Structures are given as structure tokens and as C-alpha cells.
Amino acid sequence: MAVNVPQTVFEALSVVVYCFVLIVIITSKQRVFKTAFYLVFVATGCADVISIFVNGFLRIKRQLGLGPDYQHVASFCVSTSGYTFVVHMLGNLIIAFNRYSAVCLGQHYEKIWTTRNTWIAVVFQYFISIAAIGHTIGAKMTYVHNPDGSYTFTSLEKRIDVINRFIYFGVCLIYAIISVILNVLLMYKFHHLSRLNENVKQAHHEKRLFLYTLIVFAFSLLMCAQQIGKVFVIFSANTDFLTWISIQFFWINDAMVSLPPYSLLMLCSHLRQDTMDFLRCKRQRSTALPVSTSNTRIMKMKTSIVPRFVK
């Protein structure tokens, strides 16, 4: 099987774009990029970049039919792929809760998303991922020797592969259920607040982060469908369909982990502006985002959610 050159080029481009976006956010002096949302985005983004690398290698290895000679490297990549997958899903879940709390728990947002609590969430994100995938480190890989002399990787050793399937199934199921609930509540609350208060409509930054969350959620659900479907196919013993659904992982993963930097660049005007300033070597500290206020007590009560929209 020939190497898919367009997909390889896309992966390389995505790595460059993702790394550039992460550098812009990390080095930015704008206050908006110091908030919990962007901290979790950066933490998840680092894992996403690694995911593109290791899954790109596994895809190319599969397409070239490389066999046991590369087993140790491939085994490491399989473990790392699983690790970054769990990190990505947990990161998206944390971001979804961050957006939910910004809109629906506005009065408690500052207490929930302190710098300390955000770092605890990031450490939890990485620690749980290691605990979930640690058993795959050093696992043996099974291959099928094809008539043309090439090899096809089928799975890790049976016991570990079964454990992996249930872990991925559980992660995807938990992510799908919680994310659906949070996003449905978020959409309802956002719509309700938009009707009550016109000032909310001016919070373009928050609305675009909300849209970003929905886009990432949609592609993550696609990955969940692939992983959950694979579990049922394994137990059905349909080898041909199992091979087909396993191959779909690579392009779905590329779309899922490459989407965040592109969509954030498209939706976040602050990031676009800071990117242009970075390229022109013209960056300066930004003041806080403008917030609409009112002199009357009633309007203050109605607009109490607005500061949360600019976090």
C-alpha cells in the first residue's frame, strides 16, 4: 500500500500551525490568554501535537507494511497514541465544563477556576491518562504476514487489547454523555441570556469560544462513534469490517486533534491579532476586555453574567 502523501502533508502542516498557535498563546502578554480556558487548551494541545506525530508514524508503518523489526518503536507509539487520546478527551471535557461554568455558574466562576484549581485539573488530566494507558507500555504486537512479504499490524497481545477496548469504550461513553449534557444546558442558558440581555450579544469573544467548543465536541463525538463501534465489531468477529473501521481511526484522529488550532484562529479575533503582531514583531500588553455595564441595579443584575463571558 502506498503512503498517503496528502494526509502526510496535512499532518505536517497541522503540527506547524498547532505549535505556532501554542507559542503565540504561551508568549502572549494579553490577559485573555492567561485564563483557564487557554491554559487547558495549551495543555491539551501539547498532547495533540504528539498524537499527530505518533499516529502519523503508525499510519505510514501500516501503509508500508513494516513488520516486527520496528516493533519496539511501534509499541511505544501505540501506547503514546492511547495516552494522548485520553488526554485529548479529558481536555475537551474540562473545556466544556469551563464554558458551562462561565455561562451557567457565573457567580461561582472565579472560585472554581482559580489558577490553582486549573493546574489541578491539568495534572488530573495527565495523571488519569497515564493510569489508564500505563499497562500498554512494552506490550507485544501481533502481525499478519502477507503473501507479498509485507506485514499488517492487527492488535496488541489479546489480553491487553481487550482491556484497551473497554478503557476506550468507557472514556468515549463518559465523554459523550457528560459533554452532551453540558453543551445542551449551555446552549439553552446561552439562548435564554441572549434574549434577556442585549449586552450578552456584545460578548463576541465568549460566543466564539462557545462555538469552538461545539465544533470540537462534534468531531470528538465522531471519534467516540469509531471507538465504540470498534468494540461491537470486535465481538462480532467480522474481520473485514474490523480492518476497515480500524483504518478510519487515522483520518478521524487527524481531524479531531488538528481542528482546535484552525478553528480557534478562525473564531478568536484576539488570537488572530496577536498572531499578526507576533509575525510583525509588534506585541504589547493588552488591557482587560471591555465589559458593558449599567447604572441601574436591575441592569447590573441582568448583566452580572457578562464578566464571565470575557474570561
PDB file of N, CA and C in Angstrom, residues 6-54:
ATOM      1  N   PRO A   6      -0.994  13.211   0.587  1.00  0.00           N
ATOM      2  CA  PRO A   6      -1.782  14.378   1.031  1.00  0.00           C
ATOM      3  C   PRO A   6      -2.050  14.384   2.533  1.00  0.00           C
ATOM      4  N   GLN A   7      -2.357  13.218   3.096  1.00  0.00           N
ATOM      5  CA  GLN A   7      -2.609  13.159   4.532  1.00  0.00           C
ATOM      6  C   GLN A   7      -1.341  13.456   5.319  1.00  0.00           C
ATOM      7  N   THR A   8      -0.209  12.977   4.818  1.00  0.00           N
ATOM      8  CA  THR A   8       1.065  13.245   5.485  1.00  0.00           C
ATOM      9  C   THR A   8       1.390  14.731   5.463  1.00  0.00           C
ATOM     10  N   VAL A   9       1.139  15.375   4.329  1.00  0.00           N
ATOM     11  CA  VAL A   9       1.374  16.819   4.211  1.00  0.00           C
ATOM     12  C   VAL A   9       0.455  17.583   5.161  1.00  0.00           C
ATOM     13  N   PHE A  10      -0.805  17.153   5.224  1.00  0.00           N
ATOM     14  CA  PHE A  10      -1.754  17.809   6.131  1.00  0.00           C
ATOM     15  C   PHE A  10      -1.302  17.671   7.581  1.00  0.00           C
ATOM     16  N   GLU A  11      -0.813  16.496   7.949  1.00  0.00           N
ATOM     17  CA  GLU A  11      -0.339  16.284   9.319  1.00  0.00           C
ATOM     18  C   GLU A  11       0.855  17.180   9.631  1.00  0.00           C
ATOM     19  N   ALA A  12       1.779  17.280   8.674  1.00  0.00           N
ATOM     20  CA  ALA A  12       2.951  18.135   8.882  1.00  0.00           C
ATOM     21  C   ALA A  12       2.536  19.598   9.027  1.00  0.00           C
ATOM     22  N   LEU A  13       1.604  20.030   8.179  1.00  0.00           N
ATOM     23  CA  LEU A  13       1.112  21.405   8.259  1.00  0.00           C
ATOM     24  C   LEU A  13       0.403  21.658   9.586  1.00  0.00           C
ATOM     25  N   SER A  14      -0.373  20.678  10.030  1.00  0.00           N
ATOM     26  CA  SER A  14      -1.109  20.824  11.288  1.00  0.00           C
ATOM     27  C   SER A  14      -0.161  20.941  12.476  1.00  0.00           C
ATOM     28  N   VAL A  15       0.927  20.184  12.448  1.00  0.00           N
ATOM     29  CA  VAL A  15       1.920  20.274  13.523  1.00  0.00           C
ATOM     30  C   VAL A  15       2.521  21.674  13.564  1.00  0.00           C
ATOM     31  N   VAL A  16       2.866  22.200  12.392  1.00  0.00           N
ATOM     32  CA  VAL A  16       3.461  23.543  12.326  1.00  0.00           C
ATOM     33  C   VAL A  16       2.473  24.593  12.839  1.00  0.00           C
ATOM     34  N   VAL A  17       1.230  24.525  12.360  1.00  0.00           N
ATOM     35  CA  VAL A  17       0.213  25.500  12.769  1.00  0.00           C
ATOM     36  C   VAL A  17      -0.073  25.390  14.260  1.00  0.00           C
ATOM     37  N   TYR A  18      -0.222  24.157  14.741  1.00  0.00           N
ATOM     38  CA  TYR A  18      -0.539  23.944  16.158  1.00  0.00           C
ATOM     39  C   TYR A  18       0.587  24.477  17.044  1.00  0.00           C
ATOM     40  N   CYS A  19       1.820  24.138  16.703  1.00  0.00           N
ATOM     41  CA  CYS A  19       2.958  24.607  17.500  1.00  0.00           C
ATOM     42  C   CYS A  19       3.040  26.134  17.488  1.00  0.00           C
ATOM     43  N   PHE A  20       2.780  26.719  16.327  1.00  0.00           N
ATOM     44  CA  PHE A  20       2.829  28.175  16.223  1.00  0.00           C
ATOM     45  C   PHE A  20       1.759  28.820  17.101  1.00  0.00           C
ATOM     46  N   VAL A  21       0.539  28.282  17.059  1.00  0.00           N
ATOM     47  CA  VAL A  21      -0.554  28.820  17.879  1.00  0.00           C
ATOM     48  C   VAL A  21      -0.220  28.682  19.365  1.00  0.00           C
ATOM     49  N   LEU A  22       0.326  27.545  19.751  1.00  0.00           N
ATOM     50  CA  LEU A  22       0.694  27.341  21.156  1.00  0.00           C
ATOM     51  C   LEU A  22       1.766  28.338  21.592  1.00  0.00           C
ATOM     52  N   ILE A  23       2.739  28.579  20.732  1.00  0.00           N
ATOM     53  CA  ILE A  23       3.803  29.537  21.057  1.00  0.00           C
ATOM     54  C   ILE A  23       3.234  30.940  21.205  1.00  0.00           C
ATOM     55  N   VAL A  24       2.329  31.314  20.309  1.00  0.00           N
ATOM     56  CA  VAL A  24       1.707  32.640  20.376  1.00  0.00           C
ATOM     57  C   VAL A  24       0.951  32.808  21.695  1.00  0.00           C
ATOM     58  N   ILE A  25       0.177  31.793  22.072  1.00  0.00           N
ATOM     59  CA  ILE A  25      -0.608  31.877  23.307  1.00  0.00           C
ATOM     60  C   ILE A  25       0.295  31.914  24.534  1.00  0.00           C
ATOM     61  N   ILE A  26       1.303  31.052  24.558  1.00  0.00           N
ATOM     62  CA  ILE A  26       2.187  30.964  25.729  1.00  0.00           C
ATOM     63  C   ILE A  26       2.980  32.251  25.928  1.00  0.00           C
ATOM     64  N   THR A  27       3.438  32.841  24.837  1.00  0.00           N
ATOM     65  CA  THR A  27       4.286  34.033  24.940  1.00  0.00           C
ATOM     66  C   THR A  27       3.492  35.337  24.940  1.00  0.00           C
ATOM     67  N   SER A  28       2.189  35.253  24.738  1.00  0.00           N
ATOM     68  CA  SER A  28       1.378  36.468  24.677  1.00  0.00           C
ATOM     69  C   SER A  28       1.292  37.153  26.042  1.00  0.00           C
ATOM     70  N   LYS A  29       1.203  38.473  26.009  1.00  0.00           N
ATOM     71  CA  LYS A  29       1.038  39.252  27.230  1.00  0.00           C
ATOM     72  C   LYS A  29      -0.412  39.681  27.438  1.00  0.00           C
ATOM     73  N   GLN A  30      -1.281  39.291  26.521  1.00  0.00           N
ATOM     74  CA  GLN A  30      -2.687  39.642  26.676  1.00  0.00           C
ATOM     75  C   GLN A  30      -3.306  38.858  27.834  1.00  0.00           C
ATOM     76  N   ARG A  31      -4.102  39.529  28.616  1.00  0.00           N
ATOM     77  CA  ARG A  31      -4.705  38.900  29.795  1.00  0.00           C
ATOM     78  C   ARG A  31      -5.659  37.773  29.417  1.00  0.00           C
ATOM     79  N   VAL A  32      -6.288  37.904  28.262  1.00  0.00           N
ATOM     80  CA  VAL A  32      -7.264  36.894  27.867  1.00  0.00           C
ATOM     81  C   VAL A  32      -6.620  35.518  27.717  1.00  0.00           C
ATOM     82  N   PHE A  33      -5.326  35.480  27.361  1.00  0.00           N
ATOM     83  CA  PHE A  33      -4.639  34.205  27.165  1.00  0.00           C
ATOM     84  C   PHE A  33      -4.076  33.629  28.464  1.00  0.00           C
ATOM     85  N   LYS A  34      -4.310  34.310  29.574  1.00  0.00           N
ATOM     86  CA  LYS A  34      -3.863  33.806  30.873  1.00  0.00           C
ATOM     87  C   LYS A  34      -5.003  33.138  31.637  1.00  0.00           C
ATOM     88  N   THR A  35      -6.147  33.009  31.001  1.00  0.00           N
ATOM     89  CA  THR A  35      -7.318  32.452  31.668  1.00  0.00           C
ATOM     90  C   THR A  35      -7.311  30.928  31.611  1.00  0.00           C
ATOM     91  N   ALA A  36      -8.244  30.336  32.352  1.00  0.00           N
ATOM     92  CA  ALA A  36      -8.297  28.877  32.483  1.00  0.00           C
ATOM     93  C   ALA A  36      -8.514  28.189  31.137  1.00  0.00           C
ATOM     94  N   PHE A  37      -9.368  28.761  30.305  1.00  0.00           N
ATOM     95  CA  PHE A  37      -9.664  28.142  29.009  1.00  0.00           C
ATOM     96  C   PHE A  37      -8.389  27.915  28.212  1.00  0.00           C
ATOM     97  N   TYR A  38      -7.555  28.935  28.121  1.00  0.00           N
ATOM     98  CA  TYR A  38      -6.355  28.830  27.292  1.00  0.00           C
ATOM     99  C   TYR A  38      -5.277  27.982  27.953  1.00  0.00           C
ATOM    100  N   LEU A  39      -5.256  27.943  29.273  1.00  0.00           N
ATOM    101  CA  LEU A  39      -4.304  27.065  29.953  1.00  0.00           C
ATOM    102  C   LEU A  39      -4.615  25.604  29.639  1.00  0.00           C
ATOM    103  N   VAL A  40      -5.892  25.243  29.703  1.00  0.00           N
ATOM    104  CA  VAL A  40      -6.291  23.874  29.378  1.00  0.00           C
ATOM    105  C   VAL A  40      -6.087  23.601  27.889  1.00  0.00           C
ATOM    106  N   PHE A  41      -6.342  24.602  27.058  1.00  0.00           N
ATOM    107  CA  PHE A  41      -6.124  24.450  25.619  1.00  0.00           C
ATOM    108  C   PHE A  41      -4.662  24.131  25.321  1.00  0.00           C
ATOM    109  N   VAL A  42      -3.749  24.848  25.962  1.00  0.00           N
ATOM    110  CA  VAL A  42      -2.316  24.615  25.744  1.00  0.00           C
ATOM    111  C   VAL A  42      -1.918  23.229  26.249  1.00  0.00           C
ATOM    112  N   ALA A  43      -2.409  22.859  27.426  1.00  0.00           N
ATOM    113  CA  ALA A  43      -2.075  21.546  27.993  1.00  0.00           C
ATOM    114  C   ALA A  43      -2.560  20.421  27.083  1.00  0.00           C
ATOM    115  N   THR A  44      -3.755  20.572  26.551  1.00  0.00           N
ATOM    116  CA  THR A  44      -4.295  19.567  25.634  1.00  0.00           C
ATOM    117  C   THR A  44      -3.590  19.619  24.289  1.00  0.00           C
ATOM    118  N   GLY A  45      -3.241  20.822  23.856  1.00  0.00           N
ATOM    119  CA  GLY A  45      -2.582  20.989  22.565  1.00  0.00           C
ATOM    120  C   GLY A  45      -1.226  20.311  22.494  1.00  0.00           C
ATOM    121  N   CYS A  46      -0.487  20.325  23.590  1.00  0.00           N
ATOM    122  CA  CYS A  46       0.820  19.651  23.609  1.00  0.00           C
ATOM    123  C   CYS A  46       0.651  18.155  23.328  1.00  0.00           C
ATOM    124  N   ALA A  47      -0.377  17.562  23.932  1.00  0.00           N
ATOM    125  CA  ALA A  47      -0.652  16.143  23.693  1.00  0.00           C
ATOM    126  C   ALA A  47      -1.133  15.918  22.262  1.00  0.00           C
ATOM    127  N   ASP A  48      -1.893  16.867  21.723  1.00  0.00           N
ATOM    128  CA  ASP A  48      -2.397  16.730  20.354  1.00  0.00           C
ATOM    129  C   ASP A  48      -1.259  16.708  19.333  1.00  0.00           C
ATOM    130  N   VAL A  49      -0.262  17.556  19.541  1.00  0.00           N
ATOM    131  CA  VAL A  49       0.885  17.587  18.626  1.00  0.00           C
ATOM    132  C   VAL A  49       1.610  16.240  18.644  1.00  0.00           C
ATOM    133  N   ILE A  50       1.801  15.697  19.841  1.00  0.00           N
ATOM    134  CA  ILE A  50       2.441  14.383  19.958  1.00  0.00           C
ATOM    135  C   ILE A  50       1.586  13.321  19.280  1.00  0.00           C
ATOM    136  N   SER A  51       0.276  13.433  19.429  1.00  0.00           N
ATOM    137  CA  SER A  51      -0.647  12.476  18.813  1.00  0.00           C
ATOM    138  C   SER A  51      -0.507  12.462  17.295  1.00  0.00           C
ATOM    139  N   ILE A  52      -0.375  13.635  16.702  1.00  0.00           N
ATOM    140  CA  ILE A  52      -0.219  13.703  15.243  1.00  0.00           C
ATOM    141  C   ILE A  52       1.059  12.991  14.816  1.00  0.00           C
ATOM    142  N   PHE A  53       2.131  13.188  15.565  1.00  0.00           N
ATOM    143  CA  PHE A  53       3.409  12.554  15.238  1.00  0.00           C
ATOM    144  C   PHE A  53       3.311  11.028  15.308  1.00  0.00           C
ATOM    145  N   VAL A  54       2.871  10.514  16.456  1.00  0.00           N
ATOM    146  CA  VAL A  54       2.907   9.063  16.665  1.00  0.00           C
ATOM    147  C   VAL A  54       1.900   8.339  15.780  1.00  0.00           C
TER     148      VAL A  54
END
